[in-house]
Coordinates of C-alpha atoms in Angstrom, one line a residue:
M1 CA -3.4 -22.1 -17.2
D2 CA -3.5 -25.6 -17.0
V3 CA 0.4 -26.3 -16.8
S4 CA 2.2 -29.8 -16.4
T5 CA 5.0 -31.0 -14.4
T6 CA 6.9 -31.0 -17.9
L7 CA 6.4 -27.7 -18.3
W8 CA 7.4 -26.8 -14.6
V9 CA 10.5 -29.2 -15.2
L10 CA 11.4 -27.1 -18.3
T11 CA 11.0 -24.2 -17.6
I12 CA 12.9 -24.4 -15.0
L13 CA 15.4 -26.0 -16.4
G14 CA 15.5 -23.9 -19.2
L15 CA 15.7 -20.2 -16.8
G16 CA 18.6 -22.2 -14.9
A17 CA 20.4 -22.9 -18.2
L18 CA 20.0 -19.0 -18.9
I19 CA 21.2 -18.1 -15.5
A20 CA 24.6 -20.2 -15.9
I21 CA 25.2 -19.1 -19.1
D22 CA 25.3 -14.9 -17.3
F23 CA 27.5 -16.4 -14.8
F24 CA 29.6 -17.7 -17.3
I25 CA 30.1 -15.0 -19.9
G26 CA 30.5 -13.0 -16.7
R27 CA 32.7 -14.9 -14.5
K28 CA 35.1 -12.7 -14.7
P29 CA 35.4 -9.5 -11.9
H30 CA 34.9 -6.6 -14.9
D31 CA 33.7 -3.0 -14.7
V32 CA 30.6 -3.5 -16.8
S33 CA 30.2 -1.4 -19.8
V34 CA 27.2 0.4 -20.2
K35 CA 27.2 -1.7 -24.2
E36 CA 27.6 -4.1 -22.2
A37 CA 24.9 -3.6 -19.5
G38 CA 22.5 -2.1 -22.5
I39 CA 23.3 -5.3 -25.0
W40 CA 22.5 -7.7 -22.4
S41 CA 19.6 -6.2 -21.2
I42 CA 17.9 -5.3 -24.7
V43 CA 18.6 -9.3 -24.6
W44 CA 16.6 -10.1 -21.2
I45 CA 14.2 -8.2 -21.8
V46 CA 13.4 -10.1 -25.5
L47 CA 14.0 -13.6 -24.0
A48 CA 10.8 -11.8 -21.5
A49 CA 8.9 -10.9 -25.0
L50 CA 9.5 -14.2 -26.6
F51 CA 7.7 -16.0 -23.7
G52 CA 5.2 -14.0 -23.8
I53 CA 4.4 -14.7 -27.2
G54 CA 4.9 -17.7 -26.1
L55 CA 1.7 -18.0 -24.1
L56 CA -0.2 -16.8 -26.7
I57 CA 0.7 -18.9 -29.3
W58 CA 0.4 -22.2 -27.1
G59 CA -1.8 -20.9 -24.0
N60 CA -4.3 -18.5 -24.2
S61 CA -4.4 -14.5 -24.2
Q62 CA -5.1 -13.9 -20.9
A63 CA -2.3 -16.1 -19.7
S64 CA 0.2 -13.9 -21.8
G65 CA -1.7 -10.0 -21.3
E66 CA -1.0 -11.7 -17.3
F67 CA 2.2 -13.1 -18.1
F68 CA 3.6 -9.0 -19.0
A69 CA 0.9 -7.2 -16.8
G70 CA 3.2 -9.0 -14.2
Y71 CA 6.2 -8.9 -15.7
I72 CA 6.2 -5.0 -16.2
T73 CA 4.9 -4.1 -12.9
E74 CA 7.6 -6.9 -11.0
K75 CA 10.1 -4.2 -13.6
S76 CA 9.1 -1.5 -12.1
L77 CA 9.1 -2.7 -8.7
S78 CA 12.9 -3.7 -9.2
V79 CA 13.9 -0.5 -10.1
D80 CA 12.7 1.0 -7.2
N81 CA 14.5 -1.9 -5.6
L82 CA 18.2 -0.7 -7.2
F83 CA 18.0 2.7 -4.8
V84 CA 18.9 -0.7 -1.9
F85 CA 21.3 -1.7 -4.3
V86 CA 23.3 1.2 -5.1
L87 CA 23.5 2.8 -1.2
I88 CA 24.2 -1.1 0.2
M89 CA 27.1 -1.5 -2.4
A90 CA 28.8 2.3 -1.6
K91 CA 28.2 1.0 2.5
F92 CA 30.0 -2.2 1.9
S93 CA 32.8 0.2 -0.7
V94 CA 32.7 -2.9 -3.4
P95 CA 34.9 -2.3 -6.0
S96 CA 33.0 -1.6 -9.3
H97 CA 34.8 -4.4 -11.3
L98 CA 34.1 -7.2 -7.9
Q99 CA 29.7 -5.6 -7.9
Q100 CA 28.6 -7.9 -11.2
R101 CA 29.5 -11.0 -9.4
V102 CA 28.0 -9.4 -5.8
L103 CA 24.3 -8.6 -8.2
L104 CA 24.5 -11.5 -9.9
V105 CA 25.0 -13.9 -6.3
G106 CA 22.2 -11.4 -4.9
V107 CA 19.5 -11.9 -6.9
L108 CA 19.8 -16.2 -7.3
I109 CA 19.4 -15.7 -3.5
A110 CA 16.1 -13.3 -3.9
L111 CA 14.7 -15.5 -7.1
V112 CA 15.4 -18.9 -4.5
L113 CA 13.7 -16.4 -1.7
R114 CA 10.8 -16.1 -4.4
A115 CA 10.1 -18.8 -5.7
I116 CA 9.0 -19.2 -1.9
F117 CA 7.1 -16.9 -1.3
I118 CA 4.8 -17.5 -4.5
A119 CA 4.9 -21.1 -3.3
A120 CA 3.9 -20.2 0.2
G121 CA 1.2 -17.3 -1.4
A122 CA -0.5 -20.1 -3.8
A123 CA -0.9 -22.3 -1.7
V124 CA -3.2 -19.6 0.7
I125 CA -4.7 -17.8 -1.7
A126 CA -6.1 -21.5 -3.0
N127 CA -7.0 -22.9 0.7
F128 CA -7.9 -18.5 1.8
S129 CA -10.3 -16.6 -0.6
W130 CA -10.2 -14.2 1.8
I131 CA -6.6 -13.0 1.9
F132 CA -7.6 -10.8 -0.7
Y133 CA -8.9 -8.8 1.5
I134 CA -5.0 -8.8 3.2
F135 CA -2.9 -8.2 0.7
G136 CA -5.2 -5.3 -1.0
A137 CA -5.3 -3.4 2.1
F138 CA -1.8 -3.9 1.8
L139 CA -1.2 -2.5 -1.3
I140 CA -3.5 0.0 0.1
Y141 CA -1.4 0.9 3.1
T142 CA 2.6 0.4 1.2
A143 CA 0.7 2.8 -1.9
W144 CA 0.3 5.2 0.7
K145 CA 3.3 4.5 3.0
L146 CA 5.3 5.1 -0.2
I147 CA 4.0 8.1 -0.9
Q148 CA 5.0 9.8 2.9
E149 CA 8.4 8.8 1.4
A150 CA 8.9 10.7 -1.1
R151 CA 7.2 13.9 0.6
A152 CA 9.6 13.2 3.6
D153 CA 12.6 13.4 1.5
E154 CA 14.7 11.0 3.1
D155 CA 18.5 10.9 3.9
E156 CA 20.1 8.9 1.4
D157 CA 22.2 6.8 3.2
D158 CA 19.9 5.7 5.9
W159 CA 20.2 1.8 4.4
E160 CA 21.3 -0.5 7.9
E161 CA 21.9 -4.0 8.2
N162 CA 19.2 -5.9 10.0
R163 CA 19.9 -8.3 12.3
L164 CA 20.6 -11.6 10.1
L165 CA 23.0 -10.0 9.2
K166 CA 24.3 -8.7 12.4
S167 CA 24.0 -11.5 13.8
V168 CA 26.3 -13.3 10.9
E169 CA 28.9 -11.9 10.6
K170 CA 29.4 -12.3 14.4
K171 CA 29.4 -15.8 14.4
F172 CA 31.1 -16.1 11.8
G173 CA 34.0 -12.5 11.9
V174 CA 34.4 -11.0 8.3
A175 CA 37.1 -10.0 6.8
D176 CA 38.6 -6.1 7.2
R177 CA 39.3 -6.5 3.0
Y178 CA 38.1 -8.0 0.6
H179 CA 40.3 -11.0 -1.0
G180 CA 38.9 -11.0 -4.6
T181 CA 36.4 -13.0 -5.7
K182 CA 37.2 -15.2 -2.3
L183 CA 33.4 -16.0 -0.5
F184 CA 35.7 -17.1 2.9
I185 CA 39.0 -17.1 4.2
R186 CA 41.5 -18.6 6.7
S187 CA 42.9 -16.2 9.2
N188 CA 44.0 -17.0 12.3
G189 CA 43.0 -20.7 11.3
K190 CA 39.4 -19.5 12.1
R191 CA 37.5 -19.7 8.8
I192 CA 35.9 -16.2 8.4
M193 CA 34.3 -14.5 6.0
T194 CA 34.9 -12.1 3.5
P195 CA 33.3 -8.4 2.7
L196 CA 31.9 -10.5 -0.4
M197 CA 29.7 -12.6 1.2
I198 CA 28.7 -9.8 3.8
V199 CA 27.3 -8.1 0.2
M200 CA 25.7 -10.9 -1.2
L201 CA 23.3 -12.0 1.7
A202 CA 22.6 -8.5 2.3
I203 CA 21.6 -8.0 -1.3
G204 CA 19.2 -11.4 -1.3
T205 CA 17.9 -11.2 2.4
T206 CA 16.8 -7.6 1.0
D207 CA 14.8 -9.0 -1.1
I208 CA 12.5 -11.2 1.2
L209 CA 11.5 -6.9 2.2
F210 CA 10.5 -6.4 -1.8
A211 CA 8.5 -9.1 -1.5
L212 CA 6.4 -8.3 0.5
D213 CA 4.7 -6.2 -1.5
S214 CA 5.6 -7.3 -4.7
I215 CA 3.8 -10.3 -4.5
P216 CA 1.2 -9.2 -3.7
A217 CA 1.0 -6.9 -6.5
I218 CA 1.1 -10.0 -8.9
F219 CA -1.5 -12.3 -7.1
G220 CA -3.4 -8.8 -7.6
L221 CA -2.7 -9.7 -11.6
T222 CA -2.8 -13.1 -11.7
Q223 CA -3.6 -16.0 -9.1
D224 CA -1.6 -18.6 -11.7
P225 CA 1.4 -19.8 -10.0
Y226 CA 3.2 -20.8 -13.1
I227 CA 3.1 -17.0 -14.7
V228 CA 3.8 -15.6 -11.6
F229 CA 6.7 -17.7 -10.6
T230 CA 8.3 -16.7 -14.8
A231 CA 7.4 -13.1 -14.8
N232 CA 9.2 -12.4 -11.7
A233 CA 12.2 -14.7 -12.8
F234 CA 12.6 -12.4 -15.7
A235 CA 12.5 -9.3 -14.0
L236 CA 14.7 -9.8 -11.8
M237 CA 17.4 -12.1 -14.2
G238 CA 18.2 -8.4 -16.1
L239 CA 18.1 -7.1 -13.4
R240 CA 22.1 -6.7 -13.2
Q241 CA 22.3 -5.1 -16.1
L242 CA 19.6 -2.8 -15.3
Y243 CA 22.0 -1.8 -12.5
F244 CA 24.6 -0.7 -14.4
L245 CA 22.7 0.8 -17.6
I246 CA 20.9 3.5 -15.3
G247 CA 22.3 3.9 -12.3
G248 CA 23.5 7.1 -13.6
L249 CA 19.9 7.9 -14.5
L250 CA 18.2 7.1 -11.0
K251 CA 19.0 9.7 -8.8
K252 CA 16.2 11.5 -11.9
L253 CA 13.4 9.2 -11.6
V254 CA 12.4 11.6 -9.3
H255 CA 9.1 10.8 -9.6
L256 CA 9.1 7.2 -9.4
S257 CA 8.1 6.9 -6.1
Y258 CA 5.0 8.1 -6.8
G259 CA 3.8 6.2 -10.1
L260 CA 4.8 2.9 -7.8
S261 CA 2.5 4.4 -5.6
V262 CA -0.4 5.0 -8.4
I263 CA 0.0 1.7 -9.0
L264 CA 0.1 -0.4 -6.3
G265 CA -3.0 1.7 -4.8
F266 CA -4.8 0.7 -8.4
I267 CA -3.8 -2.9 -7.9
G268 CA -5.5 -3.1 -4.3
V269 CA -8.2 -2.0 -5.8
K270 CA -8.2 -4.6 -7.7
L271 CA -7.2 -7.0 -5.5
V272 CA -10.2 -5.8 -3.1
L273 CA -12.6 -5.8 -5.3
H274 CA -11.3 -9.2 -6.8
A275 CA -12.0 -10.7 -2.7
L276 CA -15.7 -9.2 -2.7
H277 CA -16.7 -10.6 -6.6
E278 CA -15.0 -13.9 -4.4
S279 CA -17.8 -13.2 -1.5
G280 CA -21.0 -12.9 -3.9
V281 CA -20.8 -9.7 -4.0
H282 CA -21.8 -7.4 -7.7
V283 CA -18.9 -5.3 -7.9
P284 CA -17.3 -4.6 -11.9
E285 CA -13.5 -6.1 -11.7
I286 CA -10.9 -4.8 -13.7
S287 CA -9.7 -6.5 -16.3
I288 CA -5.9 -7.6 -17.5
P289 CA -5.8 -5.7 -20.8
F290 CA -7.4 -2.1 -19.4
S291 CA -4.6 -2.9 -15.9
L292 CA -2.1 -3.5 -18.2
A293 CA -2.8 0.4 -19.9
V294 CA -2.6 2.2 -16.6
I295 CA 0.7 0.7 -15.4
G296 CA 2.4 1.0 -18.4
G297 CA 0.8 4.6 -18.6
V298 CA 2.1 5.2 -15.8
L299 CA 5.4 4.5 -16.4
V300 CA 5.2 6.7 -18.9
V301 CA 4.3 9.6 -17.5
T302 CA 6.5 9.3 -14.5
T303 CA 9.2 9.2 -15.9
I304 CA 8.4 12.2 -18.3
T305 CA 7.6 14.1 -15.4
S306 CA 10.6 12.7 -13.3
L307 CA 13.1 13.7 -16.7
I308 CA 11.3 17.3 -17.1
A309 CA 11.5 17.6 -13.4
S310 CA 15.3 16.8 -13.2
K311 CA 16.3 19.0 -16.0
R312 CA 15.2 22.1 -14.6
Q313 CA 16.1 21.5 -11.1
A314 CA 19.9 21.2 -13.0
E315 CA 18.7 24.7 -14.9
R316 CA 18.1 25.8 -11.7
E317 CA 21.8 24.8 -9.8
A318 CA 23.4 25.9 -12.6
A319 CA 21.6 29.4 -12.9
E320 CA 22.3 29.7 -9.9
A321 CA 26.2 28.7 -9.7
S322 CA 26.6 31.1 -12.3
T323 CA 25.1 34.3 -10.7
T324 CA 27.3 33.1 -7.3
P325 CA 31.2 34.0 -8.4
A326 CA 29.6 37.1 -10.4
A327 CA 27.6 38.4 -6.7
E328 CA 31.2 37.7 -5.1
A329 CA 33.2 39.2 -7.1
G330 CA 31.0 42.6 -6.8
E331 CA 30.7 42.6 -2.8
S332 CA 34.5 42.1 -3.5
E333 CA 35.0 45.2 -5.7
K334 CA 33.0 47.5 -3.4
D335 CA 34.4 46.0 -1.0
S336 CA 37.5 47.6 -2.6
V337 CA 36.4 51.2 -3.6
G338 CA 35.4 51.3 0.3
A339 CA 39.5 50.5 1.5

């Protein structure tokens, strides 16, 4: 898709305006209700859909299909990222009314970092086509690693601050409590950061790790930097509302890692096939409509099986809870008779 500089500028200004509106609406710290989160989640999804339809009308069907495939992939990967966001919020004991501000600024940091990654990725791809082999192999490895982690059933409280955060805390110092929405305060004549600033940096910089698999994944669906950037932008900008909407449902998505591993593995294979094709090897290439069908199908199946598994687990726990008191009562009655 041939994108002019004017269209790039207008797109960035448009996204900036949407972010400004989102910030203006959520500027006052408050507890985000499920209703508010639901409404804004729908708004962001509709905006993404309208953008994709606009690409179909003023661009072409391939660009539109690539956008929707990339958007759905990035959105599904971002849901997995929410697990880490929940851990970070718990780690720093972020007050509920400040969480929406943390996520908004954290997502903005992530968006800037993603733009840098996308620009670097596009430059590398334009000059070195063999990079597709590396991207493909990395995604296949990531898919395998996700399955291993899911089987290991790792402890949820395993998030640790990265070296960057630790060095920043050591250099500037951190206040012992939150001071509303303030990011810096003065203590004993020294300017120090508040815990709110640290959490924002944690959310934003942690996205660097997320980008290591999400950026190669979307480049496996499209090599158009414009589509890669806009798909990432729309997926990230609705992340804050999604956090509050499905925060309680995250633990029920027990098979999400398996679904994401299938998607990443599939895209990894697609990248390797594309690399072979670029090298002159006659191999079949996977089309965007087929990719979109696979990604959507895997997410639907994963969600259904997750909810079924979670329901069965809840029923087993309820049954065990109801039988345990009865068993204890029976033992007590035997003890009384024996006495």
